[in-house]
XYZ file of C-alpha atoms in Angstrom:
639
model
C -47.554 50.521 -73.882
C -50.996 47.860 -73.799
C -50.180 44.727 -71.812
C -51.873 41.721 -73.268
C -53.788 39.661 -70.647
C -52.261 36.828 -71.403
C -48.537 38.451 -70.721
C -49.865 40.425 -67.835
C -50.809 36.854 -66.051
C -47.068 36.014 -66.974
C -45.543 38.944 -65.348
C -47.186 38.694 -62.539
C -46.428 34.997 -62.265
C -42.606 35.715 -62.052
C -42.803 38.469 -59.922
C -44.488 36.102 -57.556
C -41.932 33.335 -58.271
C -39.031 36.077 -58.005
C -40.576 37.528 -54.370
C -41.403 34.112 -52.936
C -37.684 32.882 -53.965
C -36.403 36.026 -52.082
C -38.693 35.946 -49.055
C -35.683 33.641 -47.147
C -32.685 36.354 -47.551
C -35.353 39.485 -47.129
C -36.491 38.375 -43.989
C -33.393 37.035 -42.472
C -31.788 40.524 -43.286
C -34.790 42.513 -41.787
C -33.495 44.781 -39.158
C -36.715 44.576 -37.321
C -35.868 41.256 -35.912
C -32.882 38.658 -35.062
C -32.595 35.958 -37.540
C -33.885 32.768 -36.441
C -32.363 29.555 -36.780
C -34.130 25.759 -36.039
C -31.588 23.410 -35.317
C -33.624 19.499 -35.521
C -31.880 17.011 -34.259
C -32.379 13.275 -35.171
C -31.165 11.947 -31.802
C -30.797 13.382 -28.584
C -29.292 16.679 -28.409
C -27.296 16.765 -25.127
C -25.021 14.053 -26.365
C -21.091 15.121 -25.971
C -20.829 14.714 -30.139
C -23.522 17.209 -30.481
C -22.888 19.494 -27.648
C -19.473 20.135 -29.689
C -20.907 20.419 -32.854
C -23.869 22.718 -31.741
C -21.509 25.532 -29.784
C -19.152 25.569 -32.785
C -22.453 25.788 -35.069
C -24.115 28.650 -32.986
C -20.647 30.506 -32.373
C -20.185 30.560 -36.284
C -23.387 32.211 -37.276
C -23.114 34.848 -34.530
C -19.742 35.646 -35.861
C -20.121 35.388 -39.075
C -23.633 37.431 -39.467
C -22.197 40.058 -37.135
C -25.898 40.531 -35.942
C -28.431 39.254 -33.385
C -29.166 35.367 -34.332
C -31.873 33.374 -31.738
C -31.333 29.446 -32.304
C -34.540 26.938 -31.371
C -33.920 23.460 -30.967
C -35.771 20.486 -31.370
C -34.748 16.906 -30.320
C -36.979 14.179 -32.537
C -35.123 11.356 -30.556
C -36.508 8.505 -33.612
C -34.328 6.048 -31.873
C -36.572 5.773 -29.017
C -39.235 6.816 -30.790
C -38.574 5.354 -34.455
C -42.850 4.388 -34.950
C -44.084 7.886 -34.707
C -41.487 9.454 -36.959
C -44.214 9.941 -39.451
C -47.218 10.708 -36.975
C -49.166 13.468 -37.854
C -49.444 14.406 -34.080
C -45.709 15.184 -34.390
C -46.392 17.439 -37.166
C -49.097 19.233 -35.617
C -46.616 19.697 -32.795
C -44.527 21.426 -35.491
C -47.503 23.539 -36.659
C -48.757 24.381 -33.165
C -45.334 25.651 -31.939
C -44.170 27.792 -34.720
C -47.418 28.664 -36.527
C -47.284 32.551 -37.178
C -43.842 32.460 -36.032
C -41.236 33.029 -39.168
C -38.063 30.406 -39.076
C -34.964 31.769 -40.935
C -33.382 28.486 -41.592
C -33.726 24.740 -40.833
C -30.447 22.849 -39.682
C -31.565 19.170 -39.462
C -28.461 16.828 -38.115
C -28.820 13.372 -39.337
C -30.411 11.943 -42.613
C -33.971 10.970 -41.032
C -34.245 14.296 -39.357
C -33.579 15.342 -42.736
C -36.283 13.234 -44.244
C -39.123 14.924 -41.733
C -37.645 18.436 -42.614
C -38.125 17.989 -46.246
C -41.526 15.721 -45.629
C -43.345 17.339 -42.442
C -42.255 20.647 -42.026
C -41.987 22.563 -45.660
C -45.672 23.147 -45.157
C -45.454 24.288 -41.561
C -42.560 26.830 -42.738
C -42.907 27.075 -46.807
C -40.641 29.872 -46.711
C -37.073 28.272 -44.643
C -34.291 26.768 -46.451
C -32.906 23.531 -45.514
C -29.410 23.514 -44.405
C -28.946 19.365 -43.573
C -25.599 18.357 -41.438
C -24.114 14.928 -40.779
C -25.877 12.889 -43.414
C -23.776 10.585 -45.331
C -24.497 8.883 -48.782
C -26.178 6.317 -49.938
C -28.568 7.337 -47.713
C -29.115 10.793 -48.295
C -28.705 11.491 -51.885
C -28.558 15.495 -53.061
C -29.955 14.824 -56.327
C -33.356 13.950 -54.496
C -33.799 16.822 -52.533
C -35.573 19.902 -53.331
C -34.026 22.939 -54.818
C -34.603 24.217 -51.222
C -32.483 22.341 -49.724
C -28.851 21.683 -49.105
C -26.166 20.689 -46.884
C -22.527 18.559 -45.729
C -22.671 14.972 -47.296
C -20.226 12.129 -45.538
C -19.113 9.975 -48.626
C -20.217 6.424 -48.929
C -16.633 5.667 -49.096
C -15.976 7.041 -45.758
C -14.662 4.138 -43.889
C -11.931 2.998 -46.381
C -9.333 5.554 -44.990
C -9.782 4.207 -41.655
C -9.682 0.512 -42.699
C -6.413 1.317 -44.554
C -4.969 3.201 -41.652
C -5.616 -0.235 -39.406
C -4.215 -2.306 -42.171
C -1.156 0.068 -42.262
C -0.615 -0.684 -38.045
C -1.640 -4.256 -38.633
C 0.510 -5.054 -41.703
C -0.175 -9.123 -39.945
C -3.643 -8.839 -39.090
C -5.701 -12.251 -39.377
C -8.933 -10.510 -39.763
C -11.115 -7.545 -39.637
C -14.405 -7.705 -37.346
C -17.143 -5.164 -38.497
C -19.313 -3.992 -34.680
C -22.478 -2.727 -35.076
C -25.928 -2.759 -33.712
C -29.348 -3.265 -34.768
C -30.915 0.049 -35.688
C -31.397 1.222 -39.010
C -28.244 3.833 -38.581
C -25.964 1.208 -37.246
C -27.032 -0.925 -40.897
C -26.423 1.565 -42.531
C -22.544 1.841 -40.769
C -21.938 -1.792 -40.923
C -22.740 -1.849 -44.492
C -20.434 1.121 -45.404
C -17.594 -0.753 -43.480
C -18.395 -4.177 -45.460
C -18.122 -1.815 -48.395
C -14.720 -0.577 -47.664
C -13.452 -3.769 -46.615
C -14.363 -5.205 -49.737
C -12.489 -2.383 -52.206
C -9.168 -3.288 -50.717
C -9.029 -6.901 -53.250
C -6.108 -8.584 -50.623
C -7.870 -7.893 -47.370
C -8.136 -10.078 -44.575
C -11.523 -12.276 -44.230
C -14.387 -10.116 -42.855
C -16.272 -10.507 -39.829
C -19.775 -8.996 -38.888
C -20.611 -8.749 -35.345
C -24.207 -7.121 -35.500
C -27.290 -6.745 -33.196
C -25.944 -8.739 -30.098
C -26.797 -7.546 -26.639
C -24.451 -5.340 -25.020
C -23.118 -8.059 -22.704
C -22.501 -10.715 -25.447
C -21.361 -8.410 -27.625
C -18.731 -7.527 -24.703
C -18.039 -10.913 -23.976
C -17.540 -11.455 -27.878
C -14.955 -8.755 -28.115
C -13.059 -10.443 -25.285
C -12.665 -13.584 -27.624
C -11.030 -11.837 -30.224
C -7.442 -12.997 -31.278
C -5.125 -10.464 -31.150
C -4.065 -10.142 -34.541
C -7.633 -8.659 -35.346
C -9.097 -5.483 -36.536
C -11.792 -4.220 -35.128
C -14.177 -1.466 -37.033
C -16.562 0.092 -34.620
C -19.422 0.980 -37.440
C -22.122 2.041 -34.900
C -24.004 0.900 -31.962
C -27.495 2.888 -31.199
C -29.727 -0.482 -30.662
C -29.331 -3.930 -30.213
C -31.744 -6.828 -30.977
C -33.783 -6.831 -27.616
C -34.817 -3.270 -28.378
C -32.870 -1.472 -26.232
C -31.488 1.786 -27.112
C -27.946 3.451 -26.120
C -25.813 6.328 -27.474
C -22.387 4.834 -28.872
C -20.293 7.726 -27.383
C -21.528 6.126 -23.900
C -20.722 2.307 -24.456
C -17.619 2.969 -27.000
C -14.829 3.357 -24.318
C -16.448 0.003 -22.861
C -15.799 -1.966 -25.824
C -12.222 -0.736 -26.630
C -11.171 -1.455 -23.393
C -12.932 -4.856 -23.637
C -11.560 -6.196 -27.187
C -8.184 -8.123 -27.068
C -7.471 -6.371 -29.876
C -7.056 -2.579 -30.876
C -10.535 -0.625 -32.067
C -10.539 2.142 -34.885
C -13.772 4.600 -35.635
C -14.586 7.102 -38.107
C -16.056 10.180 -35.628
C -13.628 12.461 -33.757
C -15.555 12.123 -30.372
C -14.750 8.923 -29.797
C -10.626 9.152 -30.123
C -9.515 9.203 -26.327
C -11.986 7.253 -25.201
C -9.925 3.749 -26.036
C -10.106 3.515 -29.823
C -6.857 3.746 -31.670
C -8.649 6.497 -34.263
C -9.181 6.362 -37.789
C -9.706 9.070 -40.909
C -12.483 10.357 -38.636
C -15.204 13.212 -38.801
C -14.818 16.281 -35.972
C -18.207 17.190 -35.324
C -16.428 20.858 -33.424
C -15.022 21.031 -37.348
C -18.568 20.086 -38.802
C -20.241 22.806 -36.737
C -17.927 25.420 -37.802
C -18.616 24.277 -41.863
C -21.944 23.847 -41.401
C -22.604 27.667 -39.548
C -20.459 28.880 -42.819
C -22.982 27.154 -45.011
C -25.937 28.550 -43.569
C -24.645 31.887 -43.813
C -24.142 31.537 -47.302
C -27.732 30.053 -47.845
C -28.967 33.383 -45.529
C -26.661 35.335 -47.469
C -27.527 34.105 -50.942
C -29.135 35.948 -54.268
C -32.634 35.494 -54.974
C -32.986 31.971 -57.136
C -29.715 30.880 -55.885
C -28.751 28.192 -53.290
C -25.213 26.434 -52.788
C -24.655 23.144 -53.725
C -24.168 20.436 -51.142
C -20.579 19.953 -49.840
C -18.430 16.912 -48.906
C -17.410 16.185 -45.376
C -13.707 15.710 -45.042
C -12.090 14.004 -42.610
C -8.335 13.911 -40.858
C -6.247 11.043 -39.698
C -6.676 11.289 -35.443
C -4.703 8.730 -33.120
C -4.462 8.520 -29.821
C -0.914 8.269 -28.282
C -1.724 5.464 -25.552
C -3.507 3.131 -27.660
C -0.658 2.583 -29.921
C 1.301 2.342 -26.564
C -1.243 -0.579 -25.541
C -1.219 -2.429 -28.574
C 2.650 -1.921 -29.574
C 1.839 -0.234 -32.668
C 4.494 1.703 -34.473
C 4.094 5.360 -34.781
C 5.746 5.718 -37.699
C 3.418 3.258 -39.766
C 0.367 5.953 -39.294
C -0.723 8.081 -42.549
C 1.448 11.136 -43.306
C -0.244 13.748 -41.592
C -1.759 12.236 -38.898
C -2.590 14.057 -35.472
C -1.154 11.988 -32.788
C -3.538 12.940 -29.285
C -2.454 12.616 -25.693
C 0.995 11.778 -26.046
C 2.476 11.696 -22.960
C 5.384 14.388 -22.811
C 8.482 13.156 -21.509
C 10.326 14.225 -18.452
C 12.577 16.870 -21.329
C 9.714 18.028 -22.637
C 7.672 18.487 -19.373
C 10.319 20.504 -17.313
C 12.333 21.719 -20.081
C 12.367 25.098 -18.680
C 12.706 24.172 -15.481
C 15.514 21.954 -15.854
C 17.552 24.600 -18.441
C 16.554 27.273 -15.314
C 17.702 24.531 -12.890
C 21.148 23.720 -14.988
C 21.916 27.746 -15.457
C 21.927 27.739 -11.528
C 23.568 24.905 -11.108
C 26.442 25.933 -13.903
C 26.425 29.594 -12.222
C 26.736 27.628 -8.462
C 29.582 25.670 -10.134
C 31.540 27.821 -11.400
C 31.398 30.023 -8.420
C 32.424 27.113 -6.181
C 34.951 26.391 -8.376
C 36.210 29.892 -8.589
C 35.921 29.719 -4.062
C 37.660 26.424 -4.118
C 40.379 27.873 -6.597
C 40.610 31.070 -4.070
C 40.780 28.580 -0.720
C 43.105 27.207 -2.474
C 45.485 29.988 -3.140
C 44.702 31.397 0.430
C 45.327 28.081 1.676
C 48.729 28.118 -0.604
C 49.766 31.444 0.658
C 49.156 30.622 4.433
C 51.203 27.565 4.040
C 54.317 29.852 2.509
C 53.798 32.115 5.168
C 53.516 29.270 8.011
C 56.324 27.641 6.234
C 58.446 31.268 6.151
C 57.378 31.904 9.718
C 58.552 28.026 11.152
C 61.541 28.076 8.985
C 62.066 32.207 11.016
C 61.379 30.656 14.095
C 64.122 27.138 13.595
C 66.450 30.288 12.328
C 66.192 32.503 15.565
C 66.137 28.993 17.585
C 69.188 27.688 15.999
C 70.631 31.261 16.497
C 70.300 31.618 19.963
C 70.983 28.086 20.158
C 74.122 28.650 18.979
C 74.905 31.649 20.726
C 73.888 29.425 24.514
C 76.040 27.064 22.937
C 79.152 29.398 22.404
C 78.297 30.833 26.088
C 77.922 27.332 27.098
C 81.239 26.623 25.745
C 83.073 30.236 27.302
C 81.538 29.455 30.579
C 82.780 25.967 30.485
C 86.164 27.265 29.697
C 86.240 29.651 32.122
C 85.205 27.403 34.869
C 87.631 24.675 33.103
C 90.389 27.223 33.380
C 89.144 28.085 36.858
C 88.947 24.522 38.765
C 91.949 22.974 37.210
C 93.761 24.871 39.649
C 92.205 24.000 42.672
C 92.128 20.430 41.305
C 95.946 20.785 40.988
C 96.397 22.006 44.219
C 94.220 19.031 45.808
C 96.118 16.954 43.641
C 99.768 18.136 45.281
C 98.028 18.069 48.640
C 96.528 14.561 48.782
C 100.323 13.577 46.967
C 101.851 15.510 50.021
C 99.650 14.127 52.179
C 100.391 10.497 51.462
C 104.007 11.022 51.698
C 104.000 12.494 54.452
C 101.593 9.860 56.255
C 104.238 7.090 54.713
C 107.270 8.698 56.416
C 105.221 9.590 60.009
C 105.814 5.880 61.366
C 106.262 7.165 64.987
C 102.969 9.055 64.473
C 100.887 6.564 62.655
C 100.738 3.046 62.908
C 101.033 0.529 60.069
C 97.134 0.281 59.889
C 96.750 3.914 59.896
C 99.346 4.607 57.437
C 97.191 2.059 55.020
C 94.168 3.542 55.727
C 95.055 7.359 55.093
C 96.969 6.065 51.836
C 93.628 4.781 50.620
C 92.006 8.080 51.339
C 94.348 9.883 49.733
C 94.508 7.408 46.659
C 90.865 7.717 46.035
C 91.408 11.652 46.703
C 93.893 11.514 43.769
C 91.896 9.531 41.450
C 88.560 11.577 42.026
C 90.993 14.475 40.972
C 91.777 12.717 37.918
C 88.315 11.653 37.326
C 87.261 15.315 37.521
C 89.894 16.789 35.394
C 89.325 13.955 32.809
C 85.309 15.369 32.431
C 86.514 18.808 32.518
C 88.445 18.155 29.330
C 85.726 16.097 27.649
C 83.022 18.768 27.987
C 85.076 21.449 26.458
C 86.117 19.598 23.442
C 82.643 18.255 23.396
C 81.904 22.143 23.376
C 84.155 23.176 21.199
C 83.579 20.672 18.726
C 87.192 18.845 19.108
C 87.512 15.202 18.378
C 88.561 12.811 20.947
C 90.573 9.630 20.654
C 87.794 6.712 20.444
C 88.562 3.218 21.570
C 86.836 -0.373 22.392
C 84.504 0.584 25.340
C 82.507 -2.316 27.585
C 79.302 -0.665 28.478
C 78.825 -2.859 31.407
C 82.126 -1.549 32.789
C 80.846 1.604 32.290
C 78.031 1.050 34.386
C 79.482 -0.838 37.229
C 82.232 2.050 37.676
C 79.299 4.596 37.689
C 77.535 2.342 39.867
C 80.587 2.015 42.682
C 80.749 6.428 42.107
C 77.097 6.614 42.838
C 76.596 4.077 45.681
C 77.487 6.339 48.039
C 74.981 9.035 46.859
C 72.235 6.637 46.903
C 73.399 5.368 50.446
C 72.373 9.290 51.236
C 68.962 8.772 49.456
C 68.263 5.781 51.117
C 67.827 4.300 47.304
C 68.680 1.035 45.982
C 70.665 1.503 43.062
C 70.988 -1.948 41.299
C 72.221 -3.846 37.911
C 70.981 -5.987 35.102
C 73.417 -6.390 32.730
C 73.743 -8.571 29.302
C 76.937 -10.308 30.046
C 77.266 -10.905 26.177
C 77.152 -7.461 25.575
C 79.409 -6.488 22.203
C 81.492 -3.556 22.507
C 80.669 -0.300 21.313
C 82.881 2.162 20.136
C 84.158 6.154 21.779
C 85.279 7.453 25.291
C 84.562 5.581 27.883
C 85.169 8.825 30.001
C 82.062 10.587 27.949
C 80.238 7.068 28.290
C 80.520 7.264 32.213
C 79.653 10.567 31.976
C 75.945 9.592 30.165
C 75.218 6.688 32.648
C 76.267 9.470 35.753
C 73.913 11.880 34.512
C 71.223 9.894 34.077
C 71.301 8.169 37.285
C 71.785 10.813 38.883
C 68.477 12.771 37.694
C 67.148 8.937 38.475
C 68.022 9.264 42.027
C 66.729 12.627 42.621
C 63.463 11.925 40.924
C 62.748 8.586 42.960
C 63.563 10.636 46.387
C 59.759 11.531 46.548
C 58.842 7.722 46.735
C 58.921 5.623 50.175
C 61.392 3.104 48.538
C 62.776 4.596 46.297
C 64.622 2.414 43.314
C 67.093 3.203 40.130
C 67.803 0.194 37.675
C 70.519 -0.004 35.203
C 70.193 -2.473 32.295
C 72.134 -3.286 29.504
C 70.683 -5.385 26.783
C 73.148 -6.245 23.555
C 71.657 -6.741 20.282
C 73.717 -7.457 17.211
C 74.039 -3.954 15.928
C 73.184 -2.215 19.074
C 73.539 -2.262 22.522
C 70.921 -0.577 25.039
C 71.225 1.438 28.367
C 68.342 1.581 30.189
C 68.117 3.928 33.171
C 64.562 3.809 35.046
C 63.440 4.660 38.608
C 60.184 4.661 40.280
C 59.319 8.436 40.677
C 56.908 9.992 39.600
C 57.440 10.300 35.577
C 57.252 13.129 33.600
C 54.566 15.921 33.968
C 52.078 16.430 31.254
C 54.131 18.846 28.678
C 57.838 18.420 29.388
C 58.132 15.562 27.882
C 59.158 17.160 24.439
C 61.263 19.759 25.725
C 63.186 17.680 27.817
C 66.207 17.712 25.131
C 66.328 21.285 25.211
C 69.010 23.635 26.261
C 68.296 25.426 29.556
C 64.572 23.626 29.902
C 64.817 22.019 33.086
C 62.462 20.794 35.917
C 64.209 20.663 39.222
C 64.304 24.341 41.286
C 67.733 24.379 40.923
C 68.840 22.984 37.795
C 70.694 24.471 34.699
C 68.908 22.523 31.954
C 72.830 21.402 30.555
C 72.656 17.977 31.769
C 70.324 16.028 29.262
C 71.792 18.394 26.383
C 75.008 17.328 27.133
C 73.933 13.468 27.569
C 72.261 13.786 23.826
C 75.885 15.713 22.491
C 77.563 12.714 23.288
C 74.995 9.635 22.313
C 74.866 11.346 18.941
C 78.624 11.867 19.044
C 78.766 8.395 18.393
C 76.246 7.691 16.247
C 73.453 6.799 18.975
C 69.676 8.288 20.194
C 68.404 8.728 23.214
C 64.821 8.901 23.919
C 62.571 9.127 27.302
C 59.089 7.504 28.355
C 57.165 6.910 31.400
C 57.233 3.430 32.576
C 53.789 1.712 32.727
C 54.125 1.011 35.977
C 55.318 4.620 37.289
C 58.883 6.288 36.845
C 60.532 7.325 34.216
C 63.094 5.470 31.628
C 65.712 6.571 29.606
C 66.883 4.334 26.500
C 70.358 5.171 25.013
C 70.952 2.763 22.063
C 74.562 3.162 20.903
C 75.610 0.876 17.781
C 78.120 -2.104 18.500
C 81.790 -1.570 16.923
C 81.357 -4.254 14.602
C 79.007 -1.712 12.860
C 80.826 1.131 13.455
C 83.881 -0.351 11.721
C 81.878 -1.454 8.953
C 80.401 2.214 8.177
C 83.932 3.117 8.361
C 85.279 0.568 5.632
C 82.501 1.010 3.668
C 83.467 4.915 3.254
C 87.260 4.364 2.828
C-alpha cells in the first residue's frame, strides 16, 4: 500500500508522541537499572515532619515495586534562601548534577518546590513525571499544571475541622486568635484559618497575631484570657527576617499560651497542642509512595489525577487534662494520644496474677486455720478426757485412802479405847485410894494427887471425845451441832498447848475479838482445828531463835476468822498447793492426815481454809467459819 507524504509525516508524528509519552514507564521498568527517584524538598529535609514522611515514602516504593529503587534528595531550603529561588545558577546546579543521568520520577514536597519542578527542571529531565506532595489549595491549583504532573492536594478548607473541634471543647470561648509568622507559607496558613473562621456565621470575634518576633509573640500568648482559642496556622519567619522551623518553637508556644493551642499537622500533637483534624505526614508518605507507583506503573498517555489529603481527628490526652476539657465533647472518632493508663490498666496482669496467689494463699490458710482448729478441738477433748481420767483415778484412790483412812481409824479407835478405859479406872482408883490413905498422905498431898488424877481423867475424856469425832467425821456420821465461842476454843487449846510450847521454848500468845459472834458445830472438832494448826505452828517456828505462834480471832458480821501464824520459815517453793492433800506432808515423820482432817471439818460447817506466807516470814493459816446468825438463816430459808 503507497503512503502519502503528507500521512507518512503524520505517522511518524504519533509514533514519536506515543514513544516519548512511554519513555517514563519503559525506563523505570528496564531491568538494566534500579529505578530512580528525586525527592525535592522545599525546606530543609532533616526536619522530624519530613524525616517521617520520607522513611514511610521510601519504604512504600521499595515494597510496592518489589525491585531495586535508588532515591536522590535535594533540599532547596527557599526559606533561607527565598531570592535565588529563580536563579539560573540553581538551575545549572540541576543541569550539572544530573545531566546524562536519567531520573525516574520527581517527588517535590511543598507547593514552591513544586513551582521550580514544573519551571526549572522539565528541561533538565524532559522525560520524569511529577509526583507533588504536601501542597494545599489555593495555592497550588491542579488545573494549572501540566499533563505531566500530579500529586496529594490539602483542601483550602482544611482548617475548618480543627476550628470546629476547638469550638466543640470551648462551647464558652470569648475568642479565637489566628498565630502565624511572616513568610509567604505562614500567609498563606493564616489566611486559610481566617477562612475557616469566617464559614462558621456565629463564631467568636477573630484575632490575627502575625509576624511578631518570637519573644513578643511569646510574651503575647502569655496575655491571652483563658477562654481563648488559639489556631497555630504556621510560623517559618517573623518580621526581623529570621527564619525557624515551627516543629522547633511549637511546643514553646503551647506551653506559653494561657490558653489551650490546636494545629492541623500530626507532628506537632504531643508536643503541647491539644490537636486538631490534622495531616500525618508518616500517612502522607505512605499515599504519596502509592501514587508514584501508579504514575511508574501507568499506560502510555495516561497519568492519575491528583488526590485529596485527608485528615483524622488527633488529641493528646494531657492537654485536655491541662485545660479541663471534656473528653467526651471531641469528634466521634477521634484518636486520643498519651493517655496515661491507670494503675488497672497498667498492672492488670500483675494484679489478677497477684490476687490468684493471694485467693490460692487464702484459702489455704483458711483451710490450715480450719485444720488447727480441729487439731486444736481434738487435743482439747483429749486433754479434757485425760484431766477428767486423771480427777477419776484421783477421786478413786482418794476414796479408797479415805475408806483405809476410816478402817485404820477404827481399828486404832477400837484399839485405844481400851487402854483409855483402863487409865480411866486407874486414875478413878487412884484418887480413891489417895482420898482414903490419910495416915499415908497428908491433906496437901491428898489435894495435890487428886488434881493429877483429875486432869488424868479429863485428858482421858478429852481423848476419847476426838477419837469419836474423827470416825464419824470418817465415816460420814453427823454430829450434834451447838452455839460454839471460838475464843473459848482457843484459850482451852491454848492452856492444852502451853505446856508443849514451854518444851519449845515458844511463846504461844492470843489476840482475840472479844465481840466475836458465835458460830455454829462441835466445839470438840473446833478444838481439834485450832490444836492442829498450832501444833504444825510450833514445830515449824522451832528452827527460829525465838520462836513465836499467834492466835487471832477477828469477828465480822457473817464470819468469824482464826488466824494461826508463826515465824518459821514459810512454805517451800511447790508445796504450797498440795498442802490440802491426803498423805502430802513435809515433816520426816508425818502422815499427811492432819491438814486433811482440819479442811473435813472447816467445810463440815460451811467454812474454807486457806494458807500464805506472811510478809514478814512464817506461815498463816486463815479458817473463816460463818457466824450462826447466818447459819440459821440458810437454814430457814430452806425449810
Amino acid at each position: 500500500m503507497l503512503v502519502r507524504p503528507a500521512e507518512g509525516t503524520l505517522v511518524v508524528a504519533a509514533v514519536a508522541l506515543l514513544l516519548s509519552c512511554s519513555a517514563p514507564s519503559a525506563r523505570a521498568q528496564d531491568r538494566g537499572r534500579p529505578t530512580r527517584v528525586l525527592v525535592l524538598f522545599q525546606q530543609q529535609a532533616e526536619t522530624q515532619p519530613m524525616v517521617e514522611f520520607t522513611q514511610r515514602l521510601r519504604l512504600t516504593i521499595r515494597d510496592e515495586l518489589a525491585s531495586p529503587v535508588e532515591f536522590y534528595q535535594e533540599a532547596l531550603d527557599l526559606d533561607r534562601f527565598s531570592d535565588r529561588e529563580h536563579s539560573p545558577r540553581l538551575t545549572d546546579y540541576f543541569r550539572d548534577k544530573y545531566h546524562g543521568f536519567t531520573i525516574d520520577v520527581v517527588v517535590p514536597v511543598g507547593a514552591r518546590a513544586l513551582g521550580f519542578a514544573v519551571d526549572h527542571l522539565h528541561d533538565v529531565l524532559p522525560n520524569a513525571p511529577i509526583v507533588f506532595a504536601l501542597c494545599a489549595a489555593p495555592q497550588t491549583d491542579p488545573s494549572t499544571l501540566p499533563a505531566y504532573v500530579t500529586g496529594r492536594l490539602a483542601s483550602a478548607s482544611r482548617f475548618v475541622p480543627t476550628v470546629a473541634m476547638a469550638r466543640g471543647l470551648q462551647p464558652d470561648a470569648g475568642q479565637i486568635v489566628a498565630v502565624g509568622g511572616a513568610a509567604s507559607t505562614d500567609s498563606v496558613a493564616v489566611s486559610a484559618v481566617v477562612s475557616a473562621v469566617a464559614a462558621f456565621h456565629d463564631s467568636p470575634p477573630l484575632t490575627v497575631v502575625q509576624g511578631l518576633p518570637l519573644d513578643a509573640l511569646l510574651a503575647r500568648l502569655r496575655q491571652l484570657p483563658r477562654r481563648s482559642i488559639v489556631i497555630f496556622a504556621n510560623y517559618r519567619g517573623d518580621g526581623h527576617g529570621q527564619v525557624f522551623e515551627p516543629f522547633d518553637i511549637v511546643g514553646s508556644l503551647a506551653r506559653a499560651a494561657s490558653a489551650p493551642m490546636y494545629t492541623q499537622l500530626g507532628s506537632y500533637v504531643g508536643e503541647g497542642v491539644v490537636g486538631g483534624s490534622v495531616t500525618r505526614f508518616d500517612d502522607e508518605g505512605t499515599n504519596t509512595g502509592r501514587l508514584v507507583v501508579r504514575v511508574l506503573r501507568r499506560r502510555p498517555g495516561q497519568m492519575p489525577p491528583a488526590e485529596s489529603i485527608t485528615n483524622s481527628y488527633v488529641a493528646d490526652w494531657r492537654q485536655l487534662q491541662r485545660w479541663d476539657l471534656s473528653e467526651k465533647r471531641l469528634p466521634p472518632g477521634t484518636e486520643l494520644l498519651f493517655r496515661e493508663p491507670s494503675l488497672w490498666q497498667r498492672y492488670r496482669a500483675v494484679v489478677l496474677i497477684a490476687l490468684g496467689f493471694m485467693g490460692v494463699e487464702s484459702l489455704l490458710i483458711g483451710a490450715l486455720l480450719l485444720e488447727r482448729r480441729r487439731r486444736k478441738r481434738a487435743q482439747l477433748l483429749v486433754e479434757d478426757q485425760r484431766r477428767r481420767t486423771d480427777d477419776t483415778r484421783r477421786q478413786v484412790a482418794h476414796m479408797g485412802r479415805m475408806a483405809l483412812v476410816g478402817e485404820l481409824a477404827a481399828t486404832i479407835g477400837h484399839e485405844l479405847r481400851q487402854p483409855l478405859a483402863a487409865m480411866r479406872a486407874n486414875a478413878e482408883t487412884g484418887a480413891k485410894f489417895v482420898a482414903g490413905a490419910d495416915r499415908e498422905f497428908g491433906p496437901e498431898d491428898r489435894r495435890l494427887c487428886g488434881e493429877i488424877f483429875s486432869d488424868i481423867i479429863a485428858d482421858n475424856d478429852q481423848a476419847s471425845e476426838v477419837i469419836i469425832r474423827v470416825r464419824a467425821l470418817l465415816r460420814g456420821q453427823e454430829l450434834p451441832s451447838t452455839s460454839v465461842d471460838l475464843n473459848e476454843v482457843c484459850r482451852a487449846s491454848a492452856r492444852l498447848l502451853q505446856h508443849e510450847a514451854l518444851t519449845r521454848h515458844a511463846e504461844l500468845s492470843l489476840s482475840l475479838d472479844p465481840h466475836l459472834p458465835a458460830v455454829t458445830g462441835d466445839p470438840v472438832q473446833f478444838e481439834q482445828v485450832v490444836l492442829n494448826l498450832v501444833l504444825n505452828a510450833l514445830e515449824a517456828s522451832g528452827s527460829s531463835p525465838s520462836p513465836r505462834v499467834l492466835i487471832r480471832t477477828v469477828g465480822r458480821e457473817e464470819e468469824v476468822d482464826v488466824v494461826v501464824s508463826d515465824n518459821g520459815p514459810g512454805f517451800a517453793a511447790g508445796a504450797q498447793p498440795h498442802l490440802f492433800e491426803s498423805f502430802f506432808t513435809t515433816k520426816p515423820q508425818g502422815l499427811g492426815l492432819g491438814l486433811v482432817i482440819v479442811q473435813s471439818i472447816v467445810e463440815r460447817y460451811r467454812g474454807r481454809i486457806s494458807a500464805e506466807n506472811g510478809e514478814e516470814g512464817g506461815a498463816t493459816f486463815h479458817v473463816t467459819i460463818p457466824t450462826r446468825r447466818v447459819i440459821d438463816s440458810v437454814g430457814n430459808a430452806s425449810r
